[in-house]
Amino acid sequence: MKNSINSAKIGNKELINLIIYSLDENNVDKLEDTLSIIHDIILEYKVLCEHLRKDYVVGDLDTFKMASCMLVAINRHGFTEDSFVNASIAVDTAYKMCEKPCKNVKDTTIKLEEVDFKEVFKDDMEFYHNTKNMLINSLINEKGTSLIYFLNLEQFYNVALERKYQYINTSICKKHRKRKH
C-alpha cells in the first residue's frame, strides 16, 4: 500500500527554520549575510542529496541520508570563524531533521516514529553530548562526505527510540508495582 507521503523531502522554508533553530541553539547571532549563507547551504545540500541519490541510492533518499547531506553542507559553509561552532550547528540541524524521520522502501515512504532527542536523553545528557561531540570532531577533522554520516545519524535515532521505550516500560512497571501494594 502506497503511503500518502511521497518522500522524506523537506521544503526550503522548513530547512531554513531548522537551520535558524540550530543557530539559536548555539547562540549564534543572525547577521546581515545569514540568509545568504543559508541560501548557499540549501543549494549545496540539494547538490549533495542529488549526488548521493544518483550514485548510491535506488529511489528517494530517506531522512538520515538527507540529514547527512545537510550536516556536510552546513559544515562546509559555516556561519562563524569557529569550526567547532559550525560543526555543532550542523549536528544540531541534522539531529533535528532526524527527530521526524522517514524511510524509503522500494516506492513507498514510511514515516517512522518521532523522537525528541533531548527529551529522551534528559537523564543521560552525558551520552547525548559525547555522541554529539564525536560527530562534531569527525566533521572538524575529516571533512567527510555525507555517505559516511548517515549511518551514524540513523544509529543515534535507533538508540533514542530504544531509550524512549525503556522509559515507557519503566513507567508502566512503576505504576503496576504501585497498584499491587
PDB file of C-alpha atoms in Angstrom:
ATOM      1  CA  MET A   1       0.000   0.000   0.000  1.00  0.00           C
ATOM      2  CA  LYS A   2       1.445   3.339  -1.064  1.00  0.00           C
ATOM      3  CA  ASN A   3       1.900   5.791   1.802  1.00  0.00           C
ATOM      4  CA  SER A   4       0.312   9.224   1.458  1.00  0.00           C
ATOM      5  CA  ILE A   5       3.741  10.774   1.973  1.00  0.00           C
ATOM      6  CA  ASN A   6       5.530  10.904  -1.372  1.00  0.00           C
ATOM      7  CA  SER A   7       9.023  11.266   0.030  1.00  0.00           C
ATOM      8  CA  ALA A   8      11.067  12.353   3.007  1.00  0.00           C
ATOM      9  CA  LYS A   9      11.892  15.630   1.236  1.00  0.00           C
ATOM     10  CA  ILE A  10      11.802  18.821   3.264  1.00  0.00           C
ATOM     11  CA  GLY A  11      10.814  22.168   1.778  1.00  0.00           C
ATOM     12  CA  ASN A  12      13.059  25.235   1.782  1.00  0.00           C
ATOM     13  CA  LYS A  13      11.020  27.017   4.452  1.00  0.00           C
ATOM     14  CA  GLU A  14      11.352  24.092   6.862  1.00  0.00           C
ATOM     15  CA  LEU A  15      15.075  23.783   6.070  1.00  0.00           C
ATOM     16  CA  ILE A  16      15.524  27.479   6.882  1.00  0.00           C
ATOM     17  CA  ASN A  17      13.627  27.020  10.160  1.00  0.00           C
ATOM     18  CA  LEU A  18      15.797  24.026  11.098  1.00  0.00           C
ATOM     19  CA  ILE A  19      18.983  25.991  10.468  1.00  0.00           C
ATOM     20  CA  ILE A  20      17.709  29.025  12.395  1.00  0.00           C
ATOM     21  CA  TYR A  21      16.766  26.711  15.289  1.00  0.00           C
ATOM     22  CA  SER A  22      20.360  25.429  15.322  1.00  0.00           C
ATOM     23  CA  LEU A  23      21.802  28.936  15.190  1.00  0.00           C
ATOM     24  CA  ASP A  24      19.723  29.785  18.266  1.00  0.00           C
ATOM     25  CA  GLU A  25      20.800  26.541  19.992  1.00  0.00           C
ATOM     26  CA  ASN A  26      24.429  27.577  19.504  1.00  0.00           C
ATOM     27  CA  ASN A  27      23.884  31.223  20.474  1.00  0.00           C
ATOM     28  CA  VAL A  28      24.985  32.455  17.055  1.00  0.00           C
ATOM     29  CA  ASP A  29      23.722  35.903  16.160  1.00  0.00           C
ATOM     30  CA  LYS A  30      21.913  36.166  12.886  1.00  0.00           C
ATOM     31  CA  LEU A  31      23.819  38.692  10.807  1.00  0.00           C
ATOM     32  CA  GLU A  32      23.011  40.505   7.575  1.00  0.00           C
ATOM     33  CA  ASP A  33      24.502  37.730   5.472  1.00  0.00           C
ATOM     34  CA  THR A  34      22.810  34.874   7.382  1.00  0.00           C
ATOM     35  CA  LEU A  35      20.082  34.402   4.767  1.00  0.00           C
ATOM     36  CA  SER A  36      22.689  34.414   2.021  1.00  0.00           C
ATOM     37  CA  ILE A  37      24.693  31.730   3.858  1.00  0.00           C
ATOM     38  CA  ILE A  38      21.513  29.692   4.428  1.00  0.00           C
ATOM     39  CA  HIS A  39      20.707  30.001   0.719  1.00  0.00           C
ATOM     40  CA  ASP A  40      24.192  28.716  -0.185  1.00  0.00           C
ATOM     41  CA  ILE A  41      23.835  25.866   2.317  1.00  0.00           C
ATOM     42  CA  ILE A  42      20.482  24.806   0.869  1.00  0.00           C
ATOM     43  CA  LEU A  43      21.903  24.864  -2.658  1.00  0.00           C
ATOM     44  CA  GLU A  44      24.874  22.746  -1.538  1.00  0.00           C
ATOM     45  CA  TYR A  45      22.514  20.437   0.377  1.00  0.00           C
ATOM     46  CA  LYS A  46      20.443  19.847  -2.754  1.00  0.00           C
ATOM     47  CA  VAL A  47      23.549  19.100  -4.828  1.00  0.00           C
ATOM     48  CA  LEU A  48      24.816  16.662  -2.185  1.00  0.00           C
ATOM     49  CA  CYS A  49      21.399  14.985  -1.984  1.00  0.00           C
ATOM     50  CA  GLU A  50      21.245  14.594  -5.752  1.00  0.00           C
ATOM     51  CA  HIS A  51      24.792  13.184  -5.875  1.00  0.00           C
ATOM     52  CA  LEU A  52      24.020  10.701  -3.083  1.00  0.00           C
ATOM     53  CA  ARG A  53      20.713   9.699  -4.650  1.00  0.00           C
ATOM     54  CA  LYS A  54      22.161   9.304  -8.138  1.00  0.00           C
ATOM     55  CA  ASP A  55      25.313   7.410  -7.165  1.00  0.00           C
ATOM     56  CA  TYR A  56      24.344   5.383  -4.093  1.00  0.00           C
ATOM     57  CA  VAL A  57      20.576   5.025  -3.632  1.00  0.00           C
ATOM     58  CA  VAL A  58      17.777   3.346  -5.515  1.00  0.00           C
ATOM     59  CA  GLY A  59      14.724   5.593  -5.275  1.00  0.00           C
ATOM     60  CA  ASP A  60      14.432   8.579  -2.947  1.00  0.00           C
ATOM     61  CA  LEU A  61      16.693   9.461  -0.048  1.00  0.00           C
ATOM     62  CA  ASP A  62      15.479   8.801   3.466  1.00  0.00           C
ATOM     63  CA  THR A  63      15.656  11.371   6.249  1.00  0.00           C
ATOM     64  CA  PHE A  64      19.001  10.115   7.566  1.00  0.00           C
ATOM     65  CA  LYS A  65      20.705  10.448   4.199  1.00  0.00           C
ATOM     66  CA  MET A  66      19.237  13.927   3.677  1.00  0.00           C
ATOM     67  CA  ALA A  67      20.295  14.953   7.192  1.00  0.00           C
ATOM     68  CA  SER A  68      23.836  13.773   6.458  1.00  0.00           C
ATOM     69  CA  CYS A  69      23.871  15.973   3.358  1.00  0.00           C
ATOM     70  CA  MET A  70      22.700  18.931   5.462  1.00  0.00           C
ATOM     71  CA  LEU A  71      25.400  18.138   8.022  1.00  0.00           C
ATOM     72  CA  VAL A  72      28.115  18.364   5.381  1.00  0.00           C
ATOM     73  CA  ALA A  73      26.623  21.436   3.647  1.00  0.00           C
ATOM     74  CA  ILE A  74      26.446  23.475   6.864  1.00  0.00           C
ATOM     75  CA  ASN A  75      29.905  22.367   7.917  1.00  0.00           C
ATOM     76  CA  ARG A  76      31.373  23.399   4.548  1.00  0.00           C
ATOM     77  CA  HIS A  77      29.819  26.866   4.564  1.00  0.00           C
ATOM     78  CA  GLY A  78      29.637  27.723   8.256  1.00  0.00           C
ATOM     79  CA  PHE A  79      28.369  30.816   9.995  1.00  0.00           C
ATOM     80  CA  THR A  80      31.365  31.711  12.158  1.00  0.00           C
ATOM     81  CA  GLU A  81      35.159  31.529  12.132  1.00  0.00           C
ATOM     82  CA  ASP A  82      34.930  28.828  14.808  1.00  0.00           C
ATOM     83  CA  SER A  83      34.924  25.371  13.202  1.00  0.00           C
ATOM     84  CA  PHE A  84      33.568  23.752  16.398  1.00  0.00           C
ATOM     85  CA  VAL A  85      30.543  26.069  16.447  1.00  0.00           C
ATOM     86  CA  ASN A  86      29.897  25.498  12.735  1.00  0.00           C
ATOM     87  CA  ALA A  87      30.071  21.724  13.204  1.00  0.00           C
ATOM     88  CA  SER A  88      27.776  21.989  16.237  1.00  0.00           C
ATOM     89  CA  ILE A  89      25.227  23.925  14.170  1.00  0.00           C
ATOM     90  CA  ALA A  90      25.478  21.207  11.510  1.00  0.00           C
ATOM     91  CA  VAL A  91      24.929  18.397  14.027  1.00  0.00           C
ATOM     92  CA  ASP A  92      22.020  20.169  15.740  1.00  0.00           C
ATOM     93  CA  THR A  93      20.316  20.686  12.384  1.00  0.00           C
ATOM     94  CA  ALA A  94      20.850  17.068  11.343  1.00  0.00           C
ATOM     95  CA  TYR A  95      19.623  15.792  14.706  1.00  0.00           C
ATOM     96  CA  LYS A  96      16.501  17.950  14.466  1.00  0.00           C
ATOM     97  CA  MET A  97      15.819  16.595  10.973  1.00  0.00           C
ATOM     98  CA  CYS A  98      16.152  13.024  12.288  1.00  0.00           C
ATOM     99  CA  GLU A  99      13.584  13.523  15.048  1.00  0.00           C
ATOM    100  CA  LYS A 100      10.815  13.104  12.437  1.00  0.00           C
ATOM    101  CA  PRO A 101      12.276  10.528  10.083  1.00  0.00           C
ATOM    102  CA  CYS A 102      11.005   8.706   7.031  1.00  0.00           C
ATOM    103  CA  LYS A 103      12.493   5.614   5.403  1.00  0.00           C
ATOM    104  CA  ASN A 104      12.004   4.641   1.796  1.00  0.00           C
ATOM    105  CA  VAL A 105      11.318   1.034   0.920  1.00  0.00           C
ATOM    106  CA  LYS A 106      11.021   0.456  -2.800  1.00  0.00           C
ATOM    107  CA  ASP A 107       8.474   3.038  -3.971  1.00  0.00           C
ATOM    108  CA  THR A 108       6.933   3.588  -0.554  1.00  0.00           C
ATOM    109  CA  THR A 109       7.846   6.160   2.064  1.00  0.00           C
ATOM    110  CA  ILE A 110       7.272   5.037   5.623  1.00  0.00           C
ATOM    111  CA  LYS A 111       7.011   7.638   8.352  1.00  0.00           C
ATOM    112  CA  LEU A 112       8.965   6.397  11.360  1.00  0.00           C
ATOM    113  CA  GLU A 113       8.167   7.186  14.965  1.00  0.00           C
ATOM    114  CA  GLU A 114       9.088  10.680  16.106  1.00  0.00           C
ATOM    115  CA  VAL A 115      11.649  11.061  18.883  1.00  0.00           C
ATOM    116  CA  ASP A 116      12.649  14.204  20.772  1.00  0.00           C
ATOM    117  CA  PHE A 117      16.353  13.525  21.337  1.00  0.00           C
ATOM    118  CA  LYS A 118      16.814  15.989  24.194  1.00  0.00           C
ATOM    119  CA  GLU A 119      13.742  14.650  25.973  1.00  0.00           C
ATOM    120  CA  VAL A 120      14.788  11.019  25.577  1.00  0.00           C
ATOM    121  CA  PHE A 121      18.341  11.686  26.767  1.00  0.00           C
ATOM    122  CA  LYS A 122      17.407  14.175  29.507  1.00  0.00           C
ATOM    123  CA  ASP A 123      18.548  11.702  32.169  1.00  0.00           C
ATOM    124  CA  ASP A 124      21.733  10.894  30.276  1.00  0.00           C
ATOM    125  CA  MET A 125      22.853  14.164  28.730  1.00  0.00           C
ATOM    126  CA  GLU A 126      26.439  12.959  29.042  1.00  0.00           C
ATOM    127  CA  PHE A 127      25.730  10.295  26.408  1.00  0.00           C
ATOM    128  CA  TYR A 128      23.947  12.869  24.219  1.00  0.00           C
ATOM    129  CA  HIS A 129      26.839  15.350  24.441  1.00  0.00           C
ATOM    130  CA  ASN A 130      29.536  12.680  23.991  1.00  0.00           C
ATOM    131  CA  THR A 131      27.813  11.357  20.873  1.00  0.00           C
ATOM    132  CA  LYS A 132      27.317  14.869  19.523  1.00  0.00           C
ATOM    133  CA  ASN A 133      30.961  15.800  20.240  1.00  0.00           C
ATOM    134  CA  MET A 134      32.267  12.690  18.458  1.00  0.00           C
ATOM    135  CA  LEU A 135      30.301  13.686  15.375  1.00  0.00           C
ATOM    136  CA  ILE A 136      31.467  17.305  15.684  1.00  0.00           C
ATOM    137  CA  ASN A 137      35.109  16.195  15.941  1.00  0.00           C
ATOM    138  CA  SER A 138      34.675  13.958  12.916  1.00  0.00           C
ATOM    139  CA  LEU A 139      33.303  16.895  10.936  1.00  0.00           C
ATOM    140  CA  ILE A 140      36.141  19.173  12.042  1.00  0.00           C
ATOM    141  CA  ASN A 141      38.963  16.709  11.476  1.00  0.00           C
ATOM    142  CA  GLU A 142      37.891  14.675   8.488  1.00  0.00           C
ATOM    143  CA  LYS A 143      35.653  16.911   6.428  1.00  0.00           C
ATOM    144  CA  GLY A 144      33.879  13.695   5.466  1.00  0.00           C
ATOM    145  CA  THR A 145      31.222  13.106   2.882  1.00  0.00           C
ATOM    146  CA  SER A 146      27.544  12.663   3.547  1.00  0.00           C
ATOM    147  CA  LEU A 147      27.910   8.985   2.695  1.00  0.00           C
ATOM    148  CA  ILE A 148      29.819   8.290   5.915  1.00  0.00           C
ATOM    149  CA  TYR A 149      27.490  10.180   8.262  1.00  0.00           C
ATOM    150  CA  PHE A 150      24.011   8.836   7.562  1.00  0.00           C
ATOM    151  CA  LEU A 151      24.594   5.558   9.400  1.00  0.00           C
ATOM    152  CA  ASN A 152      25.721   7.489  12.476  1.00  0.00           C
ATOM    153  CA  LEU A 153      22.526   9.553  12.401  1.00  0.00           C
ATOM    154  CA  GLU A 154      20.326   6.506  11.879  1.00  0.00           C
ATOM    155  CA  GLN A 155      22.031   4.636  14.719  1.00  0.00           C
ATOM    156  CA  PHE A 156      21.606   7.618  17.051  1.00  0.00           C
ATOM    157  CA  TYR A 157      17.895   7.651  16.191  1.00  0.00           C
ATOM    158  CA  ASN A 158      17.666   3.903  16.920  1.00  0.00           C
ATOM    159  CA  VAL A 159      19.338   4.342  20.325  1.00  0.00           C
ATOM    160  CA  ALA A 160      16.955   7.221  21.113  1.00  0.00           C
ATOM    161  CA  LEU A 161      13.967   5.105  20.129  1.00  0.00           C
ATOM    162  CA  GLU A 162      15.205   2.273  22.337  1.00  0.00           C
ATOM    163  CA  ARG A 163      15.625   4.683  25.257  1.00  0.00           C
ATOM    164  CA  LYS A 164      12.154   6.078  24.652  1.00  0.00           C
ATOM    165  CA  TYR A 165      10.667   2.601  25.040  1.00  0.00           C
ATOM    166  CA  GLN A 166      12.792   1.918  28.127  1.00  0.00           C
ATOM    167  CA  TYR A 167      11.228   4.989  29.772  1.00  0.00           C
ATOM    168  CA  ILE A 168       7.735   3.872  28.775  1.00  0.00           C
ATOM    169  CA  ASN A 169       8.319   0.345  30.104  1.00  0.00           C
ATOM    170  CA  THR A 170       9.846   1.677  33.326  1.00  0.00           C
ATOM    171  CA  SER A 171       6.867   3.969  33.864  1.00  0.00           C
ATOM    172  CA  ILE A 172       4.396   1.147  33.255  1.00  0.00           C
ATOM    173  CA  CYS A 173       6.259  -1.157  35.661  1.00  0.00           C
ATOM    174  CA  LYS A 174       6.331   1.516  38.378  1.00  0.00           C
ATOM    175  CA  LYS A 175       2.598   2.126  38.028  1.00  0.00           C
ATOM    176  CA  HIS A 176       1.922  -1.617  38.065  1.00  0.00           C
ATOM    177  CA  ARG A 177       4.018  -2.101  41.246  1.00  0.00           C
ATOM    178  CA  LYS A 178       2.190   0.764  42.998  1.00  0.00           C
ATOM    179  CA  ARG A 179      -1.175  -0.880  42.280  1.00  0.00           C
ATOM    180  CA  LYS A 180      -0.028  -4.191  43.751  1.00  0.00           C
ATOM    181  CA  HIS A 181       0.923  -2.592  47.095  1.00  0.00           C
TER     182      HIS A 181
END
